[in-house]
Amino acid sequence: MTTATAGASRHRRAVSGRGVFVLDASILVALLAASSAPTPLYPAYQEQWNLSALTVTLVFSAYALALLGALLVTGRLSDHVGRRPVLVGALALEAIAMALFAGADGVGALVSARIVQGLATGMATSAAGAALLDLDPAGRRGAALANSVSPVLGMAVGVLTATALVRFAPHPMVTVYVLLAAVFLAQAAAVARTPETARRRAGALRSLLPRLALPTTARRVLLVAGPGIIAVWALGGFYSSLGPALTHTLAPQAPQATGGLLFFALTASAAAATWLSRPVLPTTAAALGCCLLVPASGLSLLALHTHSLTALFAGSALAGFGFGAVSQGVLRLLLHSPAPHLRGGVLASYYVLSYLSMSLPAIAAGILTDSLDLQVTARLYASSVAVLAIVAAGALWTRRRVLLTAEASST
């Protein structure tokens, strides 16, 4: 083979690799877009089927808990059978979930759709994230960035698109899901044509036993940064499930789309913060992100006291910056050096903690809202997040020496 031919072959492989990287990142975007798409539709579901706040949070949490189950069972499967078969199967299942949403005629059908969606998303999340790591072997900063920015970008795109369709499209409770189903089927077809990025390994059936595989460094990172992860994802769960209802409570005359835009403010600023915090040391980014949650919670409390949508949106946007900085910092620390056969398990562990933090506090908020009042619940929630964020920032700062090796390796 001539030098020119060899160079052309390497160029084609590089272009192909970039294309697969973009495809895998787009899968994470689409999955999280679908997860947030119901948010602006919750008021319509509540009105049509007379749902309580607790029911809404249970519908929301059915997705997160099903996702957790899928992560625990299939989180390491792609490390053994390959990324491609897991992704194709998960995307096909996600398309089925969208069909269930489109045909939902009551709360039972809605919960069923959310469960199927959670199972599909859990299967795909760690596989797509690990595939990004496979395609970015040198330093993995690009993979860490894609793994942290794609979910929040997806949630922003999903809630904004669904909000626009609620406002302008006919039959939005069907249209949203038909469009998403088409996206997932197209992605499944594209993944089926891509080369496999992981070497097959024995032990696929054994990998289905619920167990999280964490190397020592990753375990240390999660122990130190855990309070920060819990704080940001708990806040995201509250805004995603009860944000529209809170917006309506503070401003009953505001358009229905305003509730969806509140969650968009959080996710869009989170995506921006994830990108902007790239040059910052990961421990510093995570600690600063936790610090931002304190004034964000203060703005939310001010909004509740003054019935100000401006303060509420400002608090949501500031919380989003904290969310993005914490996610970016923690994922860079976690993903700096896992061996190929541990990548799926490390990501599964991170997402298990994240989605537990998103779902369980949201359920508690739904219970408190039904027994007390939404504004009282929001005050308690914001105050609790602020306290947890202070604890998290302190832990990250005082234990920064423990994370020094991981931080130096990821910069």
PDB file of C-alpha atoms in Angstrom, residues 46 51-58 242 365-367 369-370 374:
ATOM      1  CA  GLN A  46     -53.946  16.749  34.776  1.00  0.00           C
ATOM      2  CA  LEU A  51     -54.581  13.933  38.145  1.00  0.00           C
ATOM      3  CA  SER A  52     -53.255  15.006  41.553  1.00  0.00           C
ATOM      4  CA  ALA A  53     -49.726  16.337  42.134  1.00  0.00           C
ATOM      5  CA  LEU A  54     -48.744  12.992  43.649  1.00  0.00           C
ATOM      6  CA  THR A  55     -50.000  11.143  40.572  1.00  0.00           C
ATOM      7  CA  VAL A  56     -47.941  13.414  38.303  1.00  0.00           C
ATOM      8  CA  THR A  57     -44.783  12.759  40.317  1.00  0.00           C
ATOM      9  CA  LEU A  58     -45.498   9.021  40.294  1.00  0.00           C
ATOM     10  CA  LEU A 242     -43.941  19.978  39.394  1.00  0.00           C
ATOM     11  CA  ALA A 365     -42.609  16.396  46.965  1.00  0.00           C
ATOM     12  CA  GLY A 366     -45.790  15.001  45.405  1.00  0.00           C
ATOM     13  CA  ILE A 367     -46.854  13.498  48.733  1.00  0.00           C
ATOM     14  CA  THR A 369     -48.006  18.796  47.935  1.00  0.00           C
ATOM     15  CA  ASP A 370     -51.148  16.698  48.311  1.00  0.00           C
ATOM     16  CA  LEU A 374     -47.329  23.244  46.563  1.00  0.00           C
TER      17      LEU A 374
END
